[in-house]
Amino acid sequence: MSDLSRSDVEKIAYLARLELTEAEKALYQRQLSAILHYAERLNELELDDVPPTAHAISQQNVMREDVVETPLSMDDVLFNAPQTAQDQFVVQAILDE
Amino acid sequence: MNEETTHKIMDLTNLTLTELQTALQNGETTSTAVTEAMLERIVAIDNDIQSYLTLTDELALAQAQEADERRARGDDSPLLGIPLAVKDMICTEGVQTTAGSKILEGFVPPYDAFVVRKLREAGAVILGKTNTDEFAMGSSTENSAYVTTRNPWDLSRVPGGSSGGSAAAVAANLAYGALGTDTGGSVRQPAAFCGIVGLRPTYGRVSRWGVVAFASTLDQVGTFGRTVADCTAVFQTIAGHDPHDSTSLDVPVPDYEAALTGDIRGLRVGVPKEYFVEGIDAEVETAVRTAIDKLAELGAEIVEISLPHTEYALPVYYLIAPAEASSNLARYDGVRFGPRVAGVDMIDTVKKTRALFGPEVKRRIMLGTYALSAGYYDEYYGRALKARTLIKQDFLNTFDQVDVIVTPTTPTTAFKIGEIADDPLQMYLQDIFTLSVNLSASCGISVPCGFDSQGLPIGLQLIGNSLQEATILNAAYAYEQAANWTGAMAEQPL
């Protein structure tokens, strides 16, 4: 692959919802390109017939009894929020009128 | 304070955790006395080391008093009244938990992590929260948004990371033991740099519930101690199944302390040729080879082995861990916890708030987002998952032939603060000997095995198969007892 372009970096930053300064964009363009080049050594491996490993020790369908537990109190849940009202988290409007 | 008081405090803080257990059981001291001694020492010298981000002195003294009362009623739990430190990646009810990040500044968890609850139930005293690279991403604590912890052996050097605060605290006698987290080597590498013992258990052996998530298929809580027995005592208390963590394994917890017999006759010890290659410091290699000779003297059978995919572990790790991190860290949006930086609309607010992440965290979020993005998923993340299979298979094949794998913990001893901070790839190479343990289903421990010519500690890594913590703990214990570095490792200058 070729190096990341400035617009690649801007696109990734948008997907990740990160506001970057111009200096950060330049830095990450250079550093991410170097790291991705390093990762290209994985192309030396023949992987077509190798199954992926997401979890080294994987458990499937871990179930528990359907018993109601005591949840955190509303005060505890809202305690760390930057803005609350009427027992809810307050955010800016997402939909236009 | 007068000279006599200083001497008394030194005596108490010099004790190992197991020596303190005996002293408390025999009524020679009290939890209140040792907690006061520890807090005084922290106030006296932690300005130089900066191992703690938050000191919970009032809580600690209250816990100590409660522990003394429990003991007076006949309670003799192993960790009762023992002062410990907890990495700031681990939630503590009512005590700020920052993960070393400005994006969690002021966050006060409404609950304890499972491991913290276990410590509290056992009656342990929690002295405070220790420094970490931001979201445990780093190998030096230089990525902490708050302070850089210093290595007690040389204040111009890093303690390792990301659990560098916990490692430095234990090494400098500012805690009798500590919790860390290990996603790619973050317990073992700082243990090696600070001359102490650090255990990374098998994935699932310890609950991750209440631990700030970095890379969820790799994260695991580990323990630090000045000796193998100390490290084991803390591990014994936190190991076990937790219904709140569906990846936690519901298998019995062995008596690890009873497994420390020091007898390793007939133990098959594999030495992987791929771990003794260019880039490893000559003094580190010599110390590790000498340690391997010692294991042979103790009756272990030394076997040359090969882990052929070792060189691919680093690129695999640095695709998988950032990919998982980019997903986990999506939750920091300034809505439910942490600070909010207001923008013109919701997306702008989220972007501005997330600018509070530090440079390494942003770098990994960017890398992970790219590796998972449309058009690149197969090329990067997908290939990394397949290569992970080959690395895991290397270990499974090897554990048919040997019981333990022995390697250096790190390629070098502790480096200078600032020395490689500007070169992410150089920093990532710090983890080259540790991260295969996380990618496979193995467990690993670092135990001191000598010093380089500058007087800096060197670590020996012992790797075991899934859930074979008892085997590596006993091998480390046998080595520790025979090689007898413990006295010299306690002589750190502060």
PDB file of N, CA, C and O in Angstrom, chain B residues 230-265:
ATOM      1  N   ASP B 230       4.776 -13.004  47.662  1.00  0.00           N
ATOM      2  CA  ASP B 230       3.944 -11.800  47.823  1.00  0.00           C
ATOM      3  C   ASP B 230       2.987 -11.649  46.641  1.00  0.00           C
ATOM      4  O   ASP B 230       1.793 -11.370  46.802  1.00  0.00           O
ATOM      5  N   CYS B 231       3.542 -11.809  45.452  1.00  0.00           N
ATOM      6  CA  CYS B 231       2.752 -11.689  44.223  1.00  0.00           C
ATOM      7  C   CYS B 231       1.635 -12.736  44.204  1.00  0.00           C
ATOM      8  O   CYS B 231       0.503 -12.456  43.809  1.00  0.00           O
ATOM      9  N   THR B 232       1.982 -13.934  44.680  1.00  0.00           N
ATOM     10  CA  THR B 232       1.027 -15.048  44.717  1.00  0.00           C
ATOM     11  C   THR B 232      -0.106 -14.773  45.700  1.00  0.00           C
ATOM     12  O   THR B 232      -1.272 -15.075  45.428  1.00  0.00           O
ATOM     13  N   ALA B 233       0.230 -14.197  46.849  1.00  0.00           N
ATOM     14  CA  ALA B 233      -0.789 -13.959  47.886  1.00  0.00           C
ATOM     15  C   ALA B 233      -1.882 -13.027  47.362  1.00  0.00           C
ATOM     16  O   ALA B 233      -3.071 -13.243  47.610  1.00  0.00           O
ATOM     17  N   VAL B 234      -1.485 -11.999  46.627  1.00  0.00           N
ATOM     18  CA  VAL B 234      -2.484 -11.063  46.094  1.00  0.00           C
ATOM     19  C   VAL B 234      -3.284 -11.752  44.987  1.00  0.00           C
ATOM     20  O   VAL B 234      -4.514 -11.634  44.918  1.00  0.00           O
ATOM     21  N   PHE B 235      -2.576 -12.486  44.122  1.00  0.00           N
ATOM     22  CA  PHE B 235      -3.244 -13.193  43.027  1.00  0.00           C
ATOM     23  C   PHE B 235      -4.272 -14.194  43.562  1.00  0.00           C
ATOM     24  O   PHE B 235      -5.389 -14.294  43.044  1.00  0.00           O
ATOM     25  N   GLN B 236      -3.895 -14.925  44.606  1.00  0.00           N
ATOM     26  CA  GLN B 236      -4.799 -15.920  45.195  1.00  0.00           C
ATOM     27  C   GLN B 236      -6.142 -15.288  45.574  1.00  0.00           C
ATOM     28  O   GLN B 236      -7.197 -15.889  45.396  1.00  0.00           O
ATOM     29  N   THR B 237      -6.079 -14.056  46.055  1.00  0.00           N
ATOM     30  CA  THR B 237      -7.286 -13.381  46.537  1.00  0.00           C
ATOM     31  C   THR B 237      -8.177 -12.889  45.396  1.00  0.00           C
ATOM     32  O   THR B 237      -9.403 -12.880  45.518  1.00  0.00           O
ATOM     33  N   ILE B 238      -7.574 -12.486  44.260  1.00  0.00           N
ATOM     34  CA  ILE B 238      -8.407 -11.899  43.191  1.00  0.00           C
ATOM     35  C   ILE B 238      -8.819 -12.900  42.115  1.00  0.00           C
ATOM     36  O   ILE B 238      -9.679 -12.603  41.298  1.00  0.00           O
ATOM     37  N   ALA B 239      -8.204 -14.098  42.105  1.00  0.00           N
ATOM     38  CA  ALA B 239      -8.532 -15.078  41.059  1.00  0.00           C
ATOM     39  C   ALA B 239      -9.925 -15.655  41.297  1.00  0.00           C
ATOM     40  O   ALA B 239     -10.367 -15.773  42.436  1.00  0.00           O
ATOM     41  N   GLY B 240     -10.594 -16.011  40.200  1.00  0.00           N
ATOM     42  CA  GLY B 240     -11.873 -16.697  40.360  1.00  0.00           C
ATOM     43  C   GLY B 240     -12.972 -16.148  39.475  1.00  0.00           C
ATOM     44  O   GLY B 240     -12.842 -15.079  38.876  1.00  0.00           O
ATOM     45  N   HIS B 241     -14.026 -16.904  39.415  1.00  0.00           N
ATOM     46  CA  HIS B 241     -15.128 -16.621  38.501  1.00  0.00           C
ATOM     47  C   HIS B 241     -15.974 -15.452  38.993  1.00  0.00           C
ATOM     48  O   HIS B 241     -16.187 -15.290  40.189  1.00  0.00           O
ATOM     49  N   ASP B 242     -16.439 -14.670  38.021  1.00  0.00           N
ATOM     50  CA  ASP B 242     -17.319 -13.543  38.318  1.00  0.00           C
ATOM     51  C   ASP B 242     -18.457 -13.558  37.307  1.00  0.00           C
ATOM     52  O   ASP B 242     -18.232 -13.388  36.113  1.00  0.00           O
ATOM     53  N   PRO B 243     -19.678 -13.782  37.754  1.00  0.00           N
ATOM     54  CA  PRO B 243     -20.805 -13.840  36.807  1.00  0.00           C
ATOM     55  C   PRO B 243     -20.990 -12.544  36.012  1.00  0.00           C
ATOM     56  O   PRO B 243     -21.602 -12.555  34.948  1.00  0.00           O
ATOM     57  N   HIS B 244     -20.442 -11.427  36.505  1.00  0.00           N
ATOM     58  CA  HIS B 244     -20.605 -10.167  35.782  1.00  0.00           C
ATOM     59  C   HIS B 244     -19.678 -10.048  34.577  1.00  0.00           C
ATOM     60  O   HIS B 244     -19.810  -9.124  33.781  1.00  0.00           O
ATOM     61  N   ASP B 245     -18.680 -10.923  34.470  1.00  0.00           N
ATOM     62  CA  ASP B 245     -17.767 -10.911  33.321  1.00  0.00           C
ATOM     63  C   ASP B 245     -17.927 -12.243  32.602  1.00  0.00           C
ATOM     64  O   ASP B 245     -17.462 -13.280  33.068  1.00  0.00           O
ATOM     65  N   SER B 246     -18.599 -12.195  31.452  1.00  0.00           N
ATOM     66  CA  SER B 246     -18.917 -13.460  30.773  1.00  0.00           C
ATOM     67  C   SER B 246     -17.676 -14.122  30.190  1.00  0.00           C
ATOM     68  O   SER B 246     -17.733 -15.269  29.758  1.00  0.00           O
ATOM     69  N   THR B 247     -16.546 -13.426  30.162  1.00  0.00           N
ATOM     70  CA  THR B 247     -15.306 -14.067  29.708  1.00  0.00           C
ATOM     71  C   THR B 247     -14.511 -14.629  30.879  1.00  0.00           C
ATOM     72  O   THR B 247     -13.451 -15.216  30.685  1.00  0.00           O
ATOM     73  N   SER B 248     -14.987 -14.427  32.078  1.00  0.00           N
ATOM     74  CA  SER B 248     -14.299 -14.985  33.241  1.00  0.00           C
ATOM     75  C   SER B 248     -14.582 -16.488  33.301  1.00  0.00           C
ATOM     76  O   SER B 248     -15.684 -16.942  33.011  1.00  0.00           O
ATOM     77  N   LEU B 249     -13.551 -17.266  33.613  1.00  0.00           N
ATOM     78  CA  LEU B 249     -13.667 -18.723  33.517  1.00  0.00           C
ATOM     79  C   LEU B 249     -14.206 -19.316  34.817  1.00  0.00           C
ATOM     80  O   LEU B 249     -13.703 -19.003  35.904  1.00  0.00           O
ATOM     81  N   ASP B 250     -15.215 -20.174  34.665  1.00  0.00           N
ATOM     82  CA  ASP B 250     -15.817 -20.805  35.837  1.00  0.00           C
ATOM     83  C   ASP B 250     -15.107 -22.129  36.114  1.00  0.00           C
ATOM     84  O   ASP B 250     -15.650 -23.207  35.890  1.00  0.00           O
ATOM     85  N   VAL B 251     -13.863 -22.018  36.548  1.00  0.00           N
ATOM     86  CA  VAL B 251     -13.072 -23.209  36.884  1.00  0.00           C
ATOM     87  C   VAL B 251     -12.484 -22.999  38.282  1.00  0.00           C
ATOM     88  O   VAL B 251     -12.246 -21.862  38.687  1.00  0.00           O
ATOM     89  N   PRO B 252     -12.261 -24.089  39.022  1.00  0.00           N
ATOM     90  CA  PRO B 252     -11.792 -23.947  40.403  1.00  0.00           C
ATOM     91  C   PRO B 252     -10.456 -23.201  40.489  1.00  0.00           C
ATOM     92  O   PRO B 252      -9.627 -23.286  39.579  1.00  0.00           O
ATOM     93  N   VAL B 253     -10.263 -22.479  41.582  1.00  0.00           N
ATOM     94  CA  VAL B 253      -9.005 -21.776  41.827  1.00  0.00           C
ATOM     95  C   VAL B 253      -8.115 -22.667  42.684  1.00  0.00           C
ATOM     96  O   VAL B 253      -8.473 -23.008  43.808  1.00  0.00           O
ATOM     97  N   PRO B 254      -6.956 -23.066  42.152  1.00  0.00           N
ATOM     98  CA  PRO B 254      -6.065 -23.925  42.955  1.00  0.00           C
ATOM     99  C   PRO B 254      -5.475 -23.167  44.144  1.00  0.00           C
ATOM    100  O   PRO B 254      -5.552 -21.941  44.208  1.00  0.00           O
ATOM    101  N   ASP B 255      -4.894 -23.896  45.074  1.00  0.00           N
ATOM    102  CA  ASP B 255      -4.157 -23.279  46.169  1.00  0.00           C
ATOM    103  C   ASP B 255      -2.758 -22.960  45.650  1.00  0.00           C
ATOM    104  O   ASP B 255      -1.850 -23.780  45.677  1.00  0.00           O
ATOM    105  N   TYR B 256      -2.602 -21.716  45.138  1.00  0.00           N
ATOM    106  CA  TYR B 256      -1.321 -21.346  44.511  1.00  0.00           C
ATOM    107  C   TYR B 256      -0.195 -21.280  45.541  1.00  0.00           C
ATOM    108  O   TYR B 256       0.949 -21.595  45.250  1.00  0.00           O
ATOM    109  N   GLU B 257      -0.540 -20.828  46.740  1.00  0.00           N
ATOM    110  CA  GLU B 257       0.506 -20.706  47.754  1.00  0.00           C
ATOM    111  C   GLU B 257       1.072 -22.081  48.102  1.00  0.00           C
ATOM    112  O   GLU B 257       2.275 -22.233  48.311  1.00  0.00           O
ATOM    113  N   ALA B 258       0.204 -23.094  48.136  1.00  0.00           N
ATOM    114  CA  ALA B 258       0.674 -24.452  48.441  1.00  0.00           C
ATOM    115  C   ALA B 258       1.540 -25.001  47.316  1.00  0.00           C
ATOM    116  O   ALA B 258       2.349 -25.915  47.518  1.00  0.00           O
ATOM    117  N   ALA B 259       1.356 -24.439  46.094  1.00  0.00           N
ATOM    118  CA  ALA B 259       2.130 -24.922  44.941  1.00  0.00           C
ATOM    119  C   ALA B 259       3.579 -24.449  44.987  1.00  0.00           C
ATOM    120  O   ALA B 259       4.426 -24.955  44.245  1.00  0.00           O
ATOM    121  N   LEU B 260       3.881 -23.491  45.848  1.00  0.00           N
ATOM    122  CA  LEU B 260       5.247 -22.950  45.917  1.00  0.00           C
ATOM    123  C   LEU B 260       6.130 -23.883  46.752  1.00  0.00           C
ATOM    124  O   LEU B 260       6.434 -23.612  47.914  1.00  0.00           O
ATOM    125  N   THR B 261       6.541 -24.979  46.148  1.00  0.00           N
ATOM    126  CA  THR B 261       7.375 -25.963  46.855  1.00  0.00           C
ATOM    127  C   THR B 261       8.859 -25.720  46.606  1.00  0.00           C
ATOM    128  O   THR B 261       9.702 -26.160  47.367  1.00  0.00           O
ATOM    129  N   GLY B 262       9.182 -25.055  45.504  1.00  0.00           N
ATOM    130  CA  GLY B 262      10.589 -24.865  45.145  1.00  0.00           C
ATOM    131  C   GLY B 262      11.195 -26.086  44.462  1.00  0.00           C
ATOM    132  O   GLY B 262      12.368 -26.085  44.109  1.00  0.00           O
ATOM    133  N   ASP B 263      10.393 -27.126  44.292  1.00  0.00           N
ATOM    134  CA  ASP B 263      10.886 -28.346  43.642  1.00  0.00           C
ATOM    135  C   ASP B 263      10.526 -28.314  42.157  1.00  0.00           C
ATOM    136  O   ASP B 263       9.345 -28.389  41.814  1.00  0.00           O
ATOM    137  N   ILE B 264      11.536 -28.190  41.296  1.00  0.00           N
ATOM    138  CA  ILE B 264      11.250 -28.191  39.854  1.00  0.00           C
ATOM    139  C   ILE B 264      12.021 -29.307  39.148  1.00  0.00           C
ATOM    140  O   ILE B 264      12.278 -29.235  37.951  1.00  0.00           O
ATOM    141  N   ARG B 265      12.364 -30.343  39.901  1.00  0.00           N
ATOM    142  CA  ARG B 265      13.056 -31.471  39.261  1.00  0.00           C
ATOM    143  C   ARG B 265      12.165 -32.088  38.196  1.00  0.00           C
ATOM    144  O   ARG B 265      10.986 -32.356  38.436  1.00  0.00           O
TER     145      ARG B 265
END
